[in-house]
Amino acid sequence: MSFTRLAFLSVLALRVSLAHYTFPDLIVNGTVTSDWQYVRETANHYTNDPVTDVTSDAIRCYELDSTSAGAAGIATVAAGSTVGFKPNIDLYHPGYLSAYMSPADPAANSDDAGLGSTWFKIWEANPQYSPETGMTFPTQNEDQFTFTIPAATPSGQYLLRGEQIALHVASSVGGAQFYLGCAQINVVNGGNGTPGPTVAFPGAYSATDPGILINIYALPAGYTGYQAPGPAVWSG
Ligand SMILES: *[C@@H]1O[C@H](CO)[C@@H](O)[C@H](O)[C@H]1NC(C)=O
Ligand SMILES: [Cu+2]
């Protein structure tokens, strides 16, 4: 084997081993904001390692420490506008994407925001399935994901939680990898909707949910499609 080819393969191996990520950048008003400007800095800001225990507090916002909330700003966002998250590298893993919101009390940058059954899902991007093609992942390798804050969302401060559940090694309990972050936002020009159903983090997921414990390379006979974990999407 030539040295060049060996070097190439080493780089490839390195890239695979580093294929974890964070979601440090909130996208708002068509602009990618700075790292951790509005997203609470996460404990994996250096390692990029995922959360793998759905019962841990880290599944909520994965904060670095008690300074994460106060250190990040609060972005003003109009209801009905497009927001999103940009990971630090492309979404290398196949998975399921979603976004949740929680009305923040007393403020989006308070440590207590996001506790209790306060989270509602506003968006998701499911793996696709057909018997002919098997399971496919339209969002894999994207460099960002964006979605709309429902126009009916009441004005006020919220945590906005973006998440990918990566499914490449999800065939055993604890194998699915949760990449996530929480942005602090202030929704303006809101509506009169009643967001729901609501869930708590931890609590929303079980390690054995069919959308979390799944062998995407060997789907069971008679498989009919991806079953997303968590509540139904509230579209306002
Ligand atoms: C986004 O645009 C709105 C006006 O529609 C403005 O009030 C808000 O400050 C902007 N947010 C950011 C983070 O730039
Ligand atoms: Cu990874």
Coordinates of N, CA and C in Angstrom, one line a residue, residues 19-171:
A19 N -16.7 12.0 14.3 CA -18.0 12.4 13.7 C -19.1 12.5 14.7
H20 N -18.7 13.2 15.8 CA -19.7 13.7 16.8 C -19.8 15.2 16.6
Y21 N -20.8 15.8 17.2 CA -21.0 17.3 17.0 C -21.7 17.9 18.1
T22 N -21.7 19.3 18.0 CA -22.5 20.1 18.9 C -23.4 21.0 18.0
F23 N -24.3 21.7 18.7 CA -25.2 22.6 18.0 C -25.0 24.0 18.6
P24 N -23.8 24.6 18.4 CA -23.5 25.9 19.1 C -24.2 27.1 18.5
D25 N -24.7 27.1 17.3 CA -25.1 28.3 16.6 C -26.6 28.3 16.4
L26 N -27.3 29.3 16.9 CA -28.7 29.5 16.6 C -28.8 30.3 15.2
I27 N -29.7 29.9 14.4 CA -30.0 30.6 13.1 C -31.2 31.4 13.4
V28 N -31.2 32.7 13.2 CA -32.3 33.6 13.3 C -32.3 34.7 12.3
N29 N -33.4 35.1 11.8 CA -33.4 36.2 10.7 C -32.5 35.9 9.6
G30 N -32.3 34.6 9.3 CA -31.4 34.3 8.1 C -30.0 34.4 8.4
T31 N -29.6 34.6 9.7 CA -28.2 34.8 10.1 C -27.8 33.6 11.0
V32 N -26.6 33.1 10.8 CA -26.0 32.1 11.7 C -25.3 32.9 12.8
T33 N -25.8 32.9 14.0 CA -25.2 33.6 15.1 C -23.9 32.9 15.6
S34 N -23.2 33.5 16.5 CA -21.9 33.0 17.0 C -22.1 31.8 17.9
D35 N -21.0 31.0 18.0 CA -21.0 29.9 18.9 C -21.4 30.3 20.3
W36 N -22.3 29.6 20.8 CA -22.8 29.8 22.2 C -23.2 31.2 22.5
Q37 N -23.6 32.0 21.5 CA -24.1 33.3 21.7 C -25.5 33.3 22.3
Y38 N -26.3 32.4 21.8 CA -27.7 32.2 22.3 C -28.0 30.8 22.7
V39 N -27.1 29.9 22.4 CA -27.3 28.5 22.8 C -26.5 28.3 24.0
R40 N -27.1 27.7 25.0 CA -26.4 27.4 26.3 C -25.2 26.4 26.0
E41 N -24.0 26.8 26.5 CA -22.8 26.0 26.2 C -23.0 24.6 26.8
T42 N -22.8 23.6 25.9 CA -23.0 22.2 26.4 C -21.7 21.6 26.9
A43 N -22.0 20.5 27.7 CA -20.9 19.8 28.4 C -19.9 19.2 27.4
N44 N -20.4 18.9 26.2 CA -19.6 18.3 25.1 C -18.9 19.3 24.2
H45 N -18.8 20.6 24.6 CA -18.3 21.6 23.7 C -16.9 21.3 23.2
Y46 N -16.2 20.5 24.0 CA -14.8 20.1 23.5 C -14.8 18.7 22.9
T47 N -15.5 17.7 23.6 CA -15.4 16.3 23.1 C -16.4 16.0 22.0
N48 N -17.5 16.8 21.9 CA -18.6 16.6 21.0 C -19.4 15.3 21.3
D49 N -19.1 14.7 22.4 CA -19.8 13.4 22.7 C -21.3 13.5 22.9
P50 N -22.0 12.5 22.5 CA -23.5 12.6 22.6 C -23.9 12.2 24.1
V51 N -25.2 12.5 24.4 CA -25.9 12.0 25.5 C -26.4 10.6 25.1
T52 N -26.2 9.6 26.0 CA -26.8 8.3 25.6 C -27.8 7.7 26.6
D53 N -27.9 8.4 27.8 CA -28.9 8.0 28.8 C -30.1 8.9 28.8
V54 N -31.2 8.4 28.4 CA -32.4 9.3 28.2 C -33.0 9.7 29.6
T55 N -32.5 9.0 30.7 CA -33.0 9.4 32.0 C -32.1 10.4 32.7
S56 N -31.0 10.8 32.1 CA -30.2 11.8 32.7 C -30.7 13.2 32.5
D57 N -30.3 14.1 33.5 CA -30.7 15.5 33.3 C -30.0 16.1 32.0
A58 N -28.9 15.5 31.6 CA -28.3 16.0 30.4 C -29.2 16.0 29.2
I59 N -30.2 15.1 29.2 CA -31.1 15.0 28.0 C -31.9 16.3 27.8
R60 N -32.0 17.1 28.9 CA -32.8 18.4 28.8 C -32.1 19.4 27.9
C61 N -30.9 19.9 28.4 CA -30.2 20.9 27.6 C -28.7 20.6 27.5
Y62 N -28.2 19.6 28.3 CA -26.8 19.2 28.2 C -25.9 20.3 28.6
E63 N -26.3 21.1 29.6 CA -25.4 22.3 30.0 C -24.0 21.9 30.4
L64 N -23.1 22.7 30.2 CA -21.7 22.5 30.7 C -21.7 22.6 32.2
D65 N -22.3 23.7 32.7 CA -22.4 23.8 34.2 C -23.4 24.9 34.5
S66 N -23.4 25.3 35.8 CA -24.5 26.3 36.2 C -24.3 27.7 35.6
T67 N -23.2 27.9 34.9 CA -23.0 29.2 34.3 C -23.5 29.3 32.8
S68 N -23.9 28.1 32.3 CA -24.2 28.1 30.8 C -25.4 29.0 30.5
A69 N -26.4 29.0 31.4 CA -27.7 29.8 31.2 C -27.4 31.3 31.2
G70 N -26.7 31.7 32.2 CA -26.4 33.2 32.4 C -25.4 33.7 31.3
A71 N -24.5 32.8 30.8 CA -23.5 33.2 29.9 C -24.1 33.5 28.5
A72 N -25.2 32.8 28.1 CA -25.7 33.0 26.8 C -26.8 34.1 26.8
G73 N -26.9 34.7 25.6 CA -27.9 35.8 25.5 C -29.3 35.3 25.2
I74 N -30.2 36.2 25.0 CA -31.6 35.8 24.7 C -31.9 36.5 23.3
A75 N -32.2 35.7 22.3 CA -32.4 36.2 21.0 C -33.9 36.5 20.8
T76 N -34.2 37.7 20.3 CA -35.6 38.1 19.9 C -35.9 37.4 18.6
V77 N -37.1 36.7 18.6 CA -37.5 36.0 17.4 C -39.0 36.2 17.2
A78 N -39.4 36.6 16.0 CA -40.8 36.8 15.7 C -41.5 35.5 15.5
A79 N -42.7 35.3 16.1 CA -43.5 34.1 15.9 C -43.8 34.0 14.4
G80 N -43.8 32.8 13.9 CA -44.0 32.6 12.4 C -42.7 32.7 11.6
S81 N -41.6 33.1 12.2 CA -40.3 33.2 11.5 C -39.6 31.9 11.5
T82 N -38.6 31.8 10.6 CA -37.7 30.6 10.5 C -36.5 30.8 11.4
V83 N -36.3 29.7 12.2 CA -35.1 29.6 13.0 C -34.4 28.3 12.8
G84 N -33.3 28.1 13.4 CA -32.6 26.8 13.2 C -31.4 26.7 14.0
F85 N -30.7 25.6 13.8 CA -29.4 25.3 14.5 C -28.4 24.9 13.4
K86 N -27.2 25.4 13.6 CA -26.1 24.9 12.8 C -25.0 24.2 13.6
P87 N -24.8 22.9 13.3 CA -23.8 22.1 14.0 C -22.4 22.5 13.7
N88 N -21.5 22.2 14.5 CA -20.1 22.6 14.3 C -19.4 21.8 13.1
I89 N -20.0 20.6 12.8 CA -19.7 19.9 11.5 C -21.0 19.4 11.0
D90 N -20.9 18.9 9.7 CA -22.2 18.5 9.1 C -22.8 17.3 9.9
L91 N -24.1 17.2 9.7 CA -24.8 16.1 10.4 C -24.4 14.7 9.8
Y92 N -23.3 14.3 10.2 CA -22.7 13.1 9.6 C -23.5 11.8 9.8
H93 N -24.2 11.7 11.0 CA -24.9 10.5 11.3 C -26.3 10.5 10.8
P94 N -26.8 9.3 10.4 CA -28.2 9.1 10.0 C -29.0 9.3 11.3
G95 N -30.2 9.9 11.2 CA -31.0 10.1 12.4 C -32.3 10.8 12.2
Y96 N -32.9 11.1 13.4 CA -34.2 11.8 13.4 C -34.0 13.2 14.1
L97 N -34.5 14.2 13.5 CA -34.3 15.6 14.0 C -35.6 16.1 14.5
S98 N -35.5 16.9 15.6 CA -36.7 17.5 16.1 C -36.4 18.8 16.8
A99 N -37.4 19.6 17.1 CA -37.2 20.8 17.9 C -38.4 21.0 18.8
Y100 N -38.0 21.4 20.0 CA -39.0 21.5 21.1 C -38.9 23.0 21.7
M101 N -40.0 23.4 22.3 CA -39.9 24.7 23.1 C -40.5 24.5 24.5
S102 N -40.0 25.3 25.4 CA -40.5 25.3 26.8 C -40.7 26.7 27.2
P103 N -41.9 27.2 27.7 CA -42.0 28.5 28.2 C -41.1 28.7 29.4
A104 N -40.3 29.8 29.4 CA -39.2 29.9 30.4 C -39.7 30.7 31.5
D105 N -39.6 30.2 32.7 CA -40.0 30.9 33.9 C -38.9 30.8 35.0
P106 N -38.4 32.0 35.5 CA -38.9 33.3 35.2 C -38.3 33.9 33.9
A107 N -37.2 33.4 33.4 CA -36.6 33.9 32.1 C -35.8 32.8 31.4
A108 N -35.6 33.0 30.1 CA -34.9 32.0 29.3 C -33.5 31.7 29.8
N109 N -32.9 32.7 30.5 CA -31.5 32.5 31.0 C -31.5 32.2 32.5
S110 N -32.6 31.7 33.0 CA -32.6 31.3 34.4 C -32.4 29.8 34.4
D111 N -31.6 29.3 35.4 CA -31.3 27.9 35.6 C -32.5 27.0 35.6
D112 N -33.6 27.5 36.2 CA -34.8 26.7 36.4 C -35.7 26.6 35.1
A113 N -35.4 27.3 34.1 CA -36.2 27.2 32.8 C -36.1 25.7 32.3
G114 N -37.2 25.3 31.8 CA -37.2 23.9 31.2 C -37.5 22.8 32.1
L115 N -37.7 23.1 33.4 CA -38.0 22.0 34.3 C -39.5 21.6 34.2
G116 N -39.9 20.4 34.6 CA -41.3 19.9 34.6 C -41.8 19.6 33.2
S117 N -43.1 19.3 33.1 CA -43.7 18.9 31.9 C -44.1 20.2 31.1
T118 N -43.1 20.8 30.5 CA -43.3 22.1 29.8 C -42.9 22.1 28.4
W119 N -42.4 21.0 27.9 CA -41.8 21.0 26.5 C -42.8 20.5 25.5
F120 N -43.0 21.2 24.4 CA -43.8 20.8 23.3 C -43.0 20.8 22.0
K121 N -43.3 19.8 21.2 CA -42.5 19.6 19.9 C -43.1 20.5 18.8
I122 N -42.3 21.3 18.1 CA -42.7 22.1 17.1 C -42.3 21.7 15.7
W123 N -41.4 20.7 15.6 CA -41.0 20.3 14.3 C -40.3 19.0 14.4
E124 N -40.3 18.2 13.3 CA -39.5 17.0 13.2 C -39.2 16.7 11.8
A125 N -38.1 15.9 11.6 CA -37.7 15.4 10.2 C -37.4 13.9 10.4
N126 N -38.4 13.1 9.9 CA -38.3 11.7 10.1 C -37.5 11.0 9.1
P127 N -36.8 9.9 9.5 CA -36.3 9.0 8.4 C -37.5 8.5 7.6
Q128 N -37.2 8.3 6.3 CA -38.2 7.8 5.4 C -38.1 6.3 5.2
Y129 N -39.2 5.7 4.9 CA -39.2 4.2 4.7 C -40.1 3.8 3.6
S130 N -39.6 2.9 2.8 CA -40.5 2.2 1.8 C -39.8 0.8 1.7
P131 N -40.7 -0.2 1.4 CA -40.1 -1.6 1.3 C -39.1 -1.6 0.2
E132 N -39.2 -0.8 -0.9 CA -38.2 -0.8 -2.0 C -36.9 -0.2 -1.6
T133 N -36.9 0.9 -1.0 CA -35.6 1.6 -0.7 C -35.1 1.3 0.7
G134 N -35.9 0.7 1.6 CA -35.5 0.6 3.0 C -35.6 2.0 3.7
M135 N -34.8 2.2 4.7 CA -34.9 3.4 5.4 C -33.8 4.4 4.8
T136 N -34.3 5.6 4.6 CA -33.4 6.6 4.1 C -33.5 7.9 5.1
F137 N -32.4 8.6 5.0 CA -32.2 9.8 6.0 C -32.0 11.1 5.2
P138 N -33.1 11.7 4.8 CA -32.9 12.9 3.9 C -32.1 14.0 4.6
T139 N -32.0 14.1 5.9 CA -31.3 15.2 6.5 C -29.8 14.8 6.8
Q140 N -29.4 13.6 6.5 CA -28.0 13.2 6.8 C -27.0 14.1 6.0
N141 N -26.0 14.5 6.6 CA -24.9 15.3 6.0 C -25.3 16.8 5.7
E142 N -26.5 17.2 6.1 CA -26.9 18.6 6.0 C -26.0 19.4 6.9
D143 N -25.8 20.7 6.6 CA -24.9 21.5 7.4 C -25.7 22.4 8.4
Q144 N -27.0 22.2 8.4 CA -27.9 23.0 9.3 C -29.3 22.4 9.2
F145 N -30.1 22.8 10.2 CA -31.6 22.4 10.1 C -32.4 23.6 10.5
T146 N -33.4 23.9 9.8 CA -34.3 25.1 10.1 C -35.7 24.7 10.1
F147 N -36.5 25.5 10.8 CA -38.0 25.2 11.0 C -38.6 26.5 11.4
T148 N -39.9 26.5 11.5 CA -40.7 27.7 11.8 C -41.2 27.7 13.3
I149 N -41.1 28.8 13.9 CA -41.7 29.0 15.2 C -43.2 29.2 14.9
P150 N -44.1 28.3 15.3 CA -45.5 28.4 14.9 C -46.1 29.8 15.2
A151 N -46.8 30.4 14.3 CA -47.3 31.7 14.4 C -48.2 31.9 15.6
A152 N -48.9 30.8 16.0 CA -49.8 30.9 17.2 C -49.1 30.8 18.5
T153 N -47.8 30.6 18.5 CA -47.0 30.6 19.8 C -47.2 31.9 20.6
P154 N -47.6 31.8 21.9 CA -47.8 33.0 22.6 C -46.4 33.8 22.8
S155 N -46.5 35.1 22.8 CA -45.2 35.9 23.1 C -44.7 35.5 24.4
G156 N -43.4 35.6 24.6 CA -42.7 35.4 25.8 C -41.4 34.7 25.7
Q157 N -40.7 34.5 26.8 CA -39.4 33.8 26.7 C -39.5 32.3 26.7
Y158 N -38.7 31.6 26.0 CA -38.7 30.2 25.8 C -37.3 29.7 25.7
L159 N -37.1 28.4 26.1 CA -36.0 27.6 25.6 C -36.4 26.9 24.3
L160 N -35.5 26.9 23.4 CA -35.7 26.3 22.1 C -34.7 25.1 22.0
R161 N -35.1 23.9 22.0 CA -34.3 22.7 22.1 C -34.2 22.0 20.7
G162 N -33.0 22.0 20.1 CA -32.8 21.3 18.9 C -32.1 20.0 19.2
E163 N -32.5 19.0 18.4 CA -32.0 17.6 18.7 C -31.8 16.8 17.5
Q164 N -30.8 16.0 17.4 CA -30.7 14.9 16.5 C -30.6 13.6 17.3
I165 N -31.4 12.6 17.1 CA -31.2 11.3 17.6 C -30.5 10.5 16.5
A166 N -29.2 10.2 16.7 CA -28.4 9.5 15.7 C -28.6 8.0 15.9
L167 N -28.9 7.3 14.8 CA -29.4 5.9 14.9 C -28.4 4.9 14.4
H168 N -27.2 5.3 14.1 CA -26.2 4.3 13.4 C -25.8 3.2 14.3
V169 N -25.9 3.3 15.6 CA -25.5 2.2 16.5 C -26.6 2.0 17.6
A170 N -27.9 2.2 17.1 CA -29.0 2.2 18.0 C -29.6 0.8 18.3
S171 N -28.9 -0.2 17.8 CA -29.6 -1.6 17.9 C -29.5 -2.2 19.3

